Coordinates of C-alpha atoms (C1' of nucleotides) in Angstrom, one line a residue:
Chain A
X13 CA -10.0 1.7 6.7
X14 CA -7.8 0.2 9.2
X15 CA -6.9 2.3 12.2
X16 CA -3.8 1.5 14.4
X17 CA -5.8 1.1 17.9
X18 CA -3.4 3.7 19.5
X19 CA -4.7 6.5 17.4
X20 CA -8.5 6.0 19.1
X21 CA -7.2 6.0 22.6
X22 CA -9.4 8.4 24.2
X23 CA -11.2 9.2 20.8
X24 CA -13.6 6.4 21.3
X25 CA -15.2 8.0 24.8
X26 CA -15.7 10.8 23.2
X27 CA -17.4 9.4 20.3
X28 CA -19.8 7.5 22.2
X29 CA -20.1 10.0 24.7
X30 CA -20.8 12.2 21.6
X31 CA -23.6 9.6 20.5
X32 CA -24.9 9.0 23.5
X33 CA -25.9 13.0 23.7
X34 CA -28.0 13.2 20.6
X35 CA -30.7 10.8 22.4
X36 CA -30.6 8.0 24.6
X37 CA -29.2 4.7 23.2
X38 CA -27.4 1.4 24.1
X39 CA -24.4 -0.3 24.1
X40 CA -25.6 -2.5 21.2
X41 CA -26.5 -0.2 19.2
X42 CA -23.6 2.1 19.6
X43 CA -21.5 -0.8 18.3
X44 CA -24.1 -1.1 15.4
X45 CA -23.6 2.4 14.7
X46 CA -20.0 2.6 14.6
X47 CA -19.1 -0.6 12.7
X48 CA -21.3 1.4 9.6
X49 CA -19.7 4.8 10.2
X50 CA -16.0 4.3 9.7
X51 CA -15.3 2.9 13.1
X52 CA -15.4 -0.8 11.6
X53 CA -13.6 -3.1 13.9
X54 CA -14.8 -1.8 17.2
X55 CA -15.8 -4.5 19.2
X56 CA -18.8 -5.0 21.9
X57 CA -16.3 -5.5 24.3
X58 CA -14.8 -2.1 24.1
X59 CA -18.1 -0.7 23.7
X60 CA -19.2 -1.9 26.9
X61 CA -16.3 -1.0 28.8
X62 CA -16.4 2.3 27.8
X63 CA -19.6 2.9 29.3
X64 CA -19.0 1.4 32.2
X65 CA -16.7 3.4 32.8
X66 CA -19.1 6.8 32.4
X67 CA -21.5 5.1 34.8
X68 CA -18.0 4.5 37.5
X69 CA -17.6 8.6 36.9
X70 CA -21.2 9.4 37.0
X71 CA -21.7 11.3 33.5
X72 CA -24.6 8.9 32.6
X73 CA -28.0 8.1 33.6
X74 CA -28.8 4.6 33.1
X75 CA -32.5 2.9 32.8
X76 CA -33.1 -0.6 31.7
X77 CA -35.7 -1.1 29.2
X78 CA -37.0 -4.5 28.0
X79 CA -36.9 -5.2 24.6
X80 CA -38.8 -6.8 21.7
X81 CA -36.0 -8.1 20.0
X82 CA -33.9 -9.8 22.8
X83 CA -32.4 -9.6 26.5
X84 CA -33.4 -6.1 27.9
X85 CA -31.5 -2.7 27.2
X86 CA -29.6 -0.7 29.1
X87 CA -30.2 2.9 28.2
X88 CA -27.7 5.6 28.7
X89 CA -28.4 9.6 28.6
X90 CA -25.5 11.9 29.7
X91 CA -26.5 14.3 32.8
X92 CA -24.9 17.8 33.6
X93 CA -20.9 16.1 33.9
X94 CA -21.7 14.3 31.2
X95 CA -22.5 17.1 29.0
X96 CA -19.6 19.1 30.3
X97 CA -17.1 16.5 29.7
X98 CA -18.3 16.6 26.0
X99 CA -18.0 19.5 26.2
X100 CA -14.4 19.5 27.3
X101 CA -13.3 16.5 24.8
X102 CA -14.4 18.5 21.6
X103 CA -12.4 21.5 22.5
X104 CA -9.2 19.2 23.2
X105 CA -10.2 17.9 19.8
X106 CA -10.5 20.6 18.0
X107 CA -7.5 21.9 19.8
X108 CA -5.0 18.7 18.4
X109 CA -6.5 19.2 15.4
X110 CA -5.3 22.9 14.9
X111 CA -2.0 22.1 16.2
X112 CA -1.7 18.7 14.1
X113 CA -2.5 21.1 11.1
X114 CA 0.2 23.5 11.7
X115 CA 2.7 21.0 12.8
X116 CA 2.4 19.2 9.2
X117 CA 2.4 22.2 7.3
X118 CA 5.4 24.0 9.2
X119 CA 9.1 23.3 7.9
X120 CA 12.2 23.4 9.4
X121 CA 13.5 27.1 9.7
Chain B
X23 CA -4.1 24.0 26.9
X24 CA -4.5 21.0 28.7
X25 CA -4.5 18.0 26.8
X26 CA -6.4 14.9 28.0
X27 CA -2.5 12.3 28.2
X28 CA -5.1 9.6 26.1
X29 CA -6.0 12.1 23.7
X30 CA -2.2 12.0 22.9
X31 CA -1.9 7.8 22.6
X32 CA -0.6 7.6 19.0
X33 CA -0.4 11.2 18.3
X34 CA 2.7 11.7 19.5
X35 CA 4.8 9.1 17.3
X36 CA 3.1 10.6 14.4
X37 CA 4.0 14.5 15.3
X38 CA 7.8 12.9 16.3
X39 CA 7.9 10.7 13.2
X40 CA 6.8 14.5 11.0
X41 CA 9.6 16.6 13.0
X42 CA 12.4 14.5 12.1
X43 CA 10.8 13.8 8.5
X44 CA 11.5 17.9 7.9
X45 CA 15.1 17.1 8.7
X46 CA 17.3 16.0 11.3
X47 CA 16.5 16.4 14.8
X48 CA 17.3 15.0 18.1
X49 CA 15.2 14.2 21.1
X50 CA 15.7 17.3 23.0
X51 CA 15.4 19.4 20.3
X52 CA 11.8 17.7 19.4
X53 CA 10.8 17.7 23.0
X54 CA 12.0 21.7 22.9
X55 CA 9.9 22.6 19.8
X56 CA 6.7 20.6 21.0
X57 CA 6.6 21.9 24.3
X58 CA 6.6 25.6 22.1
X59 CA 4.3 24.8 19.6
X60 CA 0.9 23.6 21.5
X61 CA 2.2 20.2 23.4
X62 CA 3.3 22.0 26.4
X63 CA 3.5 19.3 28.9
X64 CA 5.1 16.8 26.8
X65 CA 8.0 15.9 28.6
X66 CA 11.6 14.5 27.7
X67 CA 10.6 10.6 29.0
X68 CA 8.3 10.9 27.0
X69 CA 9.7 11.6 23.4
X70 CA 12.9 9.5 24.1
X71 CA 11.1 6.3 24.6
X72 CA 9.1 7.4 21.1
X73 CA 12.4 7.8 19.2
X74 CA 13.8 4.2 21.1
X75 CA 10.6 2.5 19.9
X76 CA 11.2 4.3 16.1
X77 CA 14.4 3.0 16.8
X78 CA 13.2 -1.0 17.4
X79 CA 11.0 -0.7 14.4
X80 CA 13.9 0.2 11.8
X81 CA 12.3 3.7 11.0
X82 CA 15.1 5.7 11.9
X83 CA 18.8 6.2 11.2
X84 CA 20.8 7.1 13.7
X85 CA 23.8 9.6 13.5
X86 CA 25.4 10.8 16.8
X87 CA 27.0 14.0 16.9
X88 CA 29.2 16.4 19.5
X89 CA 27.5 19.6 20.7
X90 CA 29.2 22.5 21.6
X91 CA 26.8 23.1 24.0
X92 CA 26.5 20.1 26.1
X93 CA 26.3 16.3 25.7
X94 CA 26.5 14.6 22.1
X95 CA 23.3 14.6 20.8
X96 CA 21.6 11.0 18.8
X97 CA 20.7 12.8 15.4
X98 CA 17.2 10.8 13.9
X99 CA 16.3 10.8 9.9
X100 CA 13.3 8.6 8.8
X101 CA 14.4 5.9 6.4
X102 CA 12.3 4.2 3.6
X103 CA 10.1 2.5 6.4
X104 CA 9.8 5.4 8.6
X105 CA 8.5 7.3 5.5
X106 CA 6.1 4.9 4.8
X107 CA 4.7 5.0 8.6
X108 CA 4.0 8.8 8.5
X109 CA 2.4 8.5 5.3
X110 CA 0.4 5.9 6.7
X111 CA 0.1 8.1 9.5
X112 CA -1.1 10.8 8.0
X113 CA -4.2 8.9 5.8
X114 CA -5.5 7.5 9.2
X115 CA -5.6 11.2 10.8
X116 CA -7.3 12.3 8.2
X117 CA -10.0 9.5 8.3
X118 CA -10.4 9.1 12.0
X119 CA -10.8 13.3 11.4
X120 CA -13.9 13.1 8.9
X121 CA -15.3 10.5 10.8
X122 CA -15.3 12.6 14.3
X123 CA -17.0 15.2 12.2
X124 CA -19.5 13.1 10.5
X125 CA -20.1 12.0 13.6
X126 CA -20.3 15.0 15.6
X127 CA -22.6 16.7 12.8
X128 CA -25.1 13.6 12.8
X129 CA -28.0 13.3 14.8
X130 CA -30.3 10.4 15.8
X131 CA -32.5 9.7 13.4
Chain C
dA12 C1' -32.6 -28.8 19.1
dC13 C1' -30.2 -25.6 16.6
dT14 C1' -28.9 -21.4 14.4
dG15 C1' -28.7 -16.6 14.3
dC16 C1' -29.5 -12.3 16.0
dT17 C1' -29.9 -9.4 20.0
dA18 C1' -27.7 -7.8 24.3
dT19 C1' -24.5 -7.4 28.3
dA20 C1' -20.3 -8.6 31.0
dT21 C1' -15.5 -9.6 32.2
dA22 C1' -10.7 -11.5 32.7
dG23 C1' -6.4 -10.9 30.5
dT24 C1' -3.0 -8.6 27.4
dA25 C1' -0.5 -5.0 24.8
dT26 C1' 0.5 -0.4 24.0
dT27 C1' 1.6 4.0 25.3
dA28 C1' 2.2 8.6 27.8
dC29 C1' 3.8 10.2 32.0
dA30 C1' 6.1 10.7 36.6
dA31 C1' 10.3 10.5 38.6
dA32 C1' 14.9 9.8 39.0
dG33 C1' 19.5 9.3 37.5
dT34 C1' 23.8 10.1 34.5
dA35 C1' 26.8 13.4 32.0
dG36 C1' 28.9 17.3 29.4
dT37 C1' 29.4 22.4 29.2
dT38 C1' 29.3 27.2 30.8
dG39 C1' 29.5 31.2 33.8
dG40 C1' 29.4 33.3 38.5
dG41 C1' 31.1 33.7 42.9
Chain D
dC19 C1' 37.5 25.6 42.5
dC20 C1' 32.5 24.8 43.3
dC21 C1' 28.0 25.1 42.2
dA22 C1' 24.0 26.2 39.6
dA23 C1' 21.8 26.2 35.2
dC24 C1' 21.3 24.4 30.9
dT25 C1' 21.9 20.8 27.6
dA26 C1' 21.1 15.9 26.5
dC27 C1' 20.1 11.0 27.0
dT28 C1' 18.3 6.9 29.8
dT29 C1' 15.6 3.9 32.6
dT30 C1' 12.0 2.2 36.0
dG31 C1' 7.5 2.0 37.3
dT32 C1' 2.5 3.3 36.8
dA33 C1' -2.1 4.5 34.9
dA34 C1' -5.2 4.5 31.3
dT35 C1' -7.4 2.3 27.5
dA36 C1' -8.6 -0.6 23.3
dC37 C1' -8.7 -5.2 22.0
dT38 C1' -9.0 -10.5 22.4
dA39 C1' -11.6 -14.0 23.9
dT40 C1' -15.0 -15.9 26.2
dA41 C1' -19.3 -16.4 28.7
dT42 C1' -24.1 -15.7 29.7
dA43 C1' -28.8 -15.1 28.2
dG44 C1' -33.4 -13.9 25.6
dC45 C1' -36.0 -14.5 21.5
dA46 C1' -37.4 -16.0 16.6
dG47 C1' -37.6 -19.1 12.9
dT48 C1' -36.6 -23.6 11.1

DNA sequence: ACTGCTATATAGTATTACAAAGTAGTTGGG
DNA sequence: CCCAACTACTTTGTAATACTATATAGCAGT
């Protein structure tokens, strides 16, 4: 499905935050990931920039790794911040959410 | 609760485009209601430049009416288009919402 | 060599929410 | 009458972020 870029504003850190927390992975791959679970037409480039910008706020831990397959990984696992910011983003999720609901189901008095 | 202003990108023309689609409303009035029903620090910039944009896209009509409690007021109802836009609205909600959950409830292989 | 896949990086653009300030009409108190 | 408070709309500028497009580079198979 095609979604208007707008509505992932701030979704997609979380996400890949989100990702990032259930074991340590790379850009590449993220992308991979997301293009084959509903996310199709997320690019590299915004994958990258993303994390980038977790390293600039220092909620990741980054080691390079060489690979088998090509030019050598960059591996990211969140540390404490990290953690807490995902933390942070599913409430504010799940908070939206719950407000979204009631907003659509709620009718002029 | 504090709401993350990226978290909103997108969000907010749908949840304006669903309070005028319930029936005729104006911007203060909008801004009123959201600020009392979990959006607390949406402000009035903010939802008149929303209801302008509507206004560029032809998804609005636009009725303007005296108060008797201030300034005439700009009244908003969707039109055929503006219909169309929250329903599309609406579908990509709910997708971008089972993804996060698919994706939250997955775990690396 | 060339193609394709793997992998990272970055410059530029468009969109959008917010901050901040201004303009105006109406009402009620002093 | 003046001023504050509330109602109501508008505009200018800024920050954040996803996307476009492109570049770089390693490795494998033909």
């Amino acid at each position: 499905m095609k979604i208007a870029t707008e509505l992932l504003k701030g979704v997609l850190e979380g996400i890949v935050l989100q990702r990032i927390s259930t074991g340590e992975t790379y850009g590449y791959e993220i992308t991979q990931y997301l293009n084959a679970h509903g996310f199709e037409d997320v690019v590299e480039g915004t994958v990258y920039t993303i994390l980038m910008r977790l390293e600039k706020q220092h909620l990741v831990a980054i080691e390079k790794k060489k690979s088998d397959r090509g030019p050598a990984r960059k591996f990211y696992r969140l540390n404490v911040a990290g953690e807490d910011r995902l933390i942070q983003f599913w409430q504010q999720w799940a908070y939206v959410n719950t407000q979204m609901t009631q907003l659509k189901e709620s009718r002029h008095d």
